[in-house]
Amino acid sequence: MSTIFSKIIRKEIPAKIVYEDNDVLAFEDIEPQAPVHILVIPKKEIPTLNDLTETDAELMGKLFLAAQKIAKEQGFAEKGYRTVFNCNEDGGQTVNHIHLHLLAGRSLTWPPG
Ligand code: 5GP
């Protein structure tokens, strides 16, 4: 089922887009949890990590490469950042279109709450 992220991909609703290619879109989170909070998503609709198949392996790699590129371009690669995929209820997933959270700009605690 389509989510709000499909509308962002189709540019039907606005988002602060920071990276885009044929397979991947990255935009600023509407409710940032850190000074930098970017969502890196595949344009393909995949609801959760549980729905990944072997055919998505390259695509998932592209999400991380996009995150790395953004981190370098925005200048926080060396200082550091966190990448997170939430999955389903206990993971805290609220939008069922797989997304990589890219968080940076402050010291992030571990373990997460
Ligand atoms: P999840 O909780 O599913 O791991 O993360 C979903 C993220 O999407 C949340 O951090 C939330 O703030 C963000 N989000 C939800 N709706 C929108 C939206 O319409 N635009 C943007 N830019 N972010 C959104």
GROMACS .gro file of C-alpha atoms and ligand atoms in nm:
model
  137
    1MET     CA    1   0.000   0.000   0.000
    2SER     CA    2   0.125   0.346  -0.087
    3THR     CA    3   0.226   0.587   0.187
    4ILE     CA    4   0.297   0.958   0.220
    5PHE     CA    5   0.650   0.885   0.097
    6SER     CA    6   0.512   0.781  -0.245
    7LYS     CA    7   0.352   1.125  -0.269
    8ILE     CA    8   0.688   1.284  -0.184
    9ILE     CA    9   0.857   1.072  -0.455
   10ARG     CA   10   0.596   1.187  -0.707
   11LYS     CA   11   0.639   1.549  -0.585
   12GLU     CA   12   0.270   1.564  -0.496
   13ILE     CA   13   0.357   1.699  -0.153
   14PRO     CA   14   0.661   1.910  -0.072
   15ALA     CA   15   0.976   1.793   0.099
   16LYS     CA   16   1.325   1.937   0.138
   17ILE     CA   17   1.502   1.705  -0.102
   18VAL     CA   18   1.877   1.673  -0.050
   19TYR     CA   19   1.958   1.391  -0.295
   20GLU     CA   20   1.786   1.216  -0.584
   21ASP     CA   21   1.878   0.963  -0.850
   22ASN     CA   22   1.683   0.704  -1.049
   23ASP     CA   23   1.641   0.467  -0.754
   24VAL     CA   24   1.682   0.674  -0.439
   25LEU     CA   25   1.537   0.989  -0.284
   26ALA     CA   26   1.661   1.163   0.032
   27PHE     CA   27   1.481   1.443   0.212
   28GLU     CA   28   1.479   1.615   0.550
   29ASP     CA   29   1.262   1.456   0.820
   30ILE     CA   30   0.964   1.672   0.910
   31GLU     CA   31   1.023   1.609   1.283
   32PRO     CA   32   1.401   1.606   1.319
   33GLN     CA   33   1.550   1.413   1.612
   34ALA     CA   34   1.896   1.564   1.560
   35PRO     CA   35   2.036   1.878   1.394
   36VAL     CA   36   2.065   1.667   1.079
   37HIS     CA   37   1.786   1.415   1.022
   38ILE     CA   38   1.747   1.293   0.667
   39LEU     CA   39   1.538   1.004   0.536
   40VAL     CA   40   1.695   0.803   0.254
   41ILE     CA   41   1.435   0.593   0.073
   42PRO     CA   42   1.412   0.370  -0.231
   43LYS     CA   43   1.168   0.487  -0.496
   44LYS     CA   44   1.046   0.129  -0.507
   45GLU     CA   45   0.765   0.071  -0.258
   46ILE     CA   46   0.893  -0.178   0.000
   47PRO     CA   47   0.692  -0.166   0.325
   48THR     CA   48   0.941  -0.300   0.581
   49LEU     CA   49   1.275  -0.476   0.617
   50ASN     CA   50   1.076  -0.800   0.638
   51ASP     CA   51   0.966  -0.754   0.276
   52LEU     CA   52   1.316  -0.737   0.127
   53THR     CA   53   1.416  -1.003  -0.124
   54GLU     CA   54   1.745  -1.096  -0.290
   55THR     CA   55   1.652  -0.870  -0.581
   56ASP     CA   56   1.664  -0.569  -0.346
   57ALA     CA   57   2.023  -0.630  -0.234
   58GLU     CA   58   2.179  -0.378  -0.475
   59LEU     CA   59   1.909  -0.122  -0.404
   60MET     CA   60   1.974  -0.141  -0.030
   61GLY     CA   61   2.343  -0.083  -0.095
   62LYS     CA   62   2.249   0.227  -0.291
   63LEU     CA   63   2.068   0.369   0.011
   64PHE     CA   64   2.388   0.345   0.216
   65LEU     CA   65   2.598   0.491  -0.065
   66ALA     CA   66   2.355   0.784  -0.090
   67ALA     CA   67   2.382   0.833   0.289
   68GLN     CA   68   2.761   0.832   0.264
   69LYS     CA   69   2.752   1.086  -0.021
   70ILE     CA   70   2.521   1.318   0.174
   71ALA     CA   71   2.741   1.287   0.485
   72LYS     CA   72   3.048   1.386   0.284
   73GLU     CA   73   2.872   1.668   0.099
   74GLN     CA   74   2.721   1.812   0.417
   75GLY     CA   75   3.053   1.781   0.600
   76PHE     CA   76   2.969   1.550   0.889
   77ALA     CA   77   3.119   1.225   0.755
   78GLU     CA   78   3.436   1.246   0.963
   79LYS     CA   79   3.268   1.367   1.282
   80GLY     CA   80   3.017   1.086   1.254
   81TYR     CA   81   2.656   0.995   1.210
   82ARG     CA   82   2.404   0.718   1.267
   83THR     CA   83   2.197   0.518   1.021
   84VAL     CA   84   1.883   0.343   1.142
   85PHE     CA   85   1.607   0.132   0.991
   86ASN     CA   86   1.306   0.091   1.219
   87CYS     CA   87   1.097  -0.219   1.155
   88ASN     CA   88   0.734  -0.261   1.260
   89GLU     CA   89   0.580  -0.180   1.596
   90ASP     CA   90   0.860  -0.260   1.841
   91GLY     CA   91   1.114  -0.099   1.610
   92GLY     CA   92   0.912   0.222   1.608
   93GLN     CA   93   0.824   0.219   1.238
   94THR     CA   94   0.535   0.453   1.159
   95VAL     CA   95   0.559   0.484   0.780
   96ASN     CA   96   0.541   0.158   0.587
   97HIS     CA   97   0.781   0.254   0.312
   98ILE     CA   98   1.130   0.138   0.402
   99HIS     CA   99   1.358   0.429   0.499
  100LEU     CA  100   1.705   0.484   0.633
  101HIS     CA  101   1.726   0.752   0.902
  102LEU     CA  102   2.050   0.950   0.868
  103LEU     CA  103   2.115   1.135   1.194
  104ALA     CA  104   2.402   1.371   1.270
  105GLY     CA  105   2.504   1.701   1.421
  106ARG     CA  106   2.515   1.600   1.788
  107SER     CA  107   2.656   1.320   1.999
  108LEU     CA  108   2.402   1.038   1.981
  109THR     CA  109   2.348   0.815   2.282
  110TRP     CA  110   2.377   0.438   2.276
  111PRO     CA  111   2.182   0.223   2.336
  112PRO     CA  112   1.871   0.399   2.201
  113GLY     CA  113   1.580   0.424   2.445
  1145GP     P1  114   0.966   0.573   1.130
  1145GP     O1  115   0.905   0.611   1.261
  1145GP     O2  116   0.866   0.504   1.040
  1145GP     O3  117   1.095   0.499   1.141
  1145GP     O4  118   1.004   0.709   1.061
  1145GP     C1  119   0.914   0.785   0.985
  1145GP     C2  120   0.971   0.922   0.979
  1145GP     O5  121   0.902   0.993   0.878
  1145GP     C3  122   0.952   1.001   1.109
  1145GP     O6  123   1.078   1.042   1.158
  1145GP     C4  124   0.864   1.119   1.067
  1145GP     O7  125   0.897   1.239   1.132
  1145GP     C5  126   0.886   1.126   0.917
  1145GP     N1  127   0.774   1.176   0.842
  1145GP     C6  128   0.644   1.137   0.851
  1145GP     N2  129   0.568   1.203   0.763
  1145GP     C7  130   0.650   1.286   0.696
  1145GP     C8  131   0.630   1.380   0.590
  1145GP     O8  132   0.519   1.403   0.541
  1145GP     N3  133   0.739   1.448   0.546
  1145GP     C9  134   0.863   1.427   0.598
  1145GP     N4  135   0.963   1.498   0.545
  1145GP     N5  136   0.887   1.338   0.697
  1145GP    C10  137   0.782   1.269   0.745
   0.00000   0.00000   0.00000
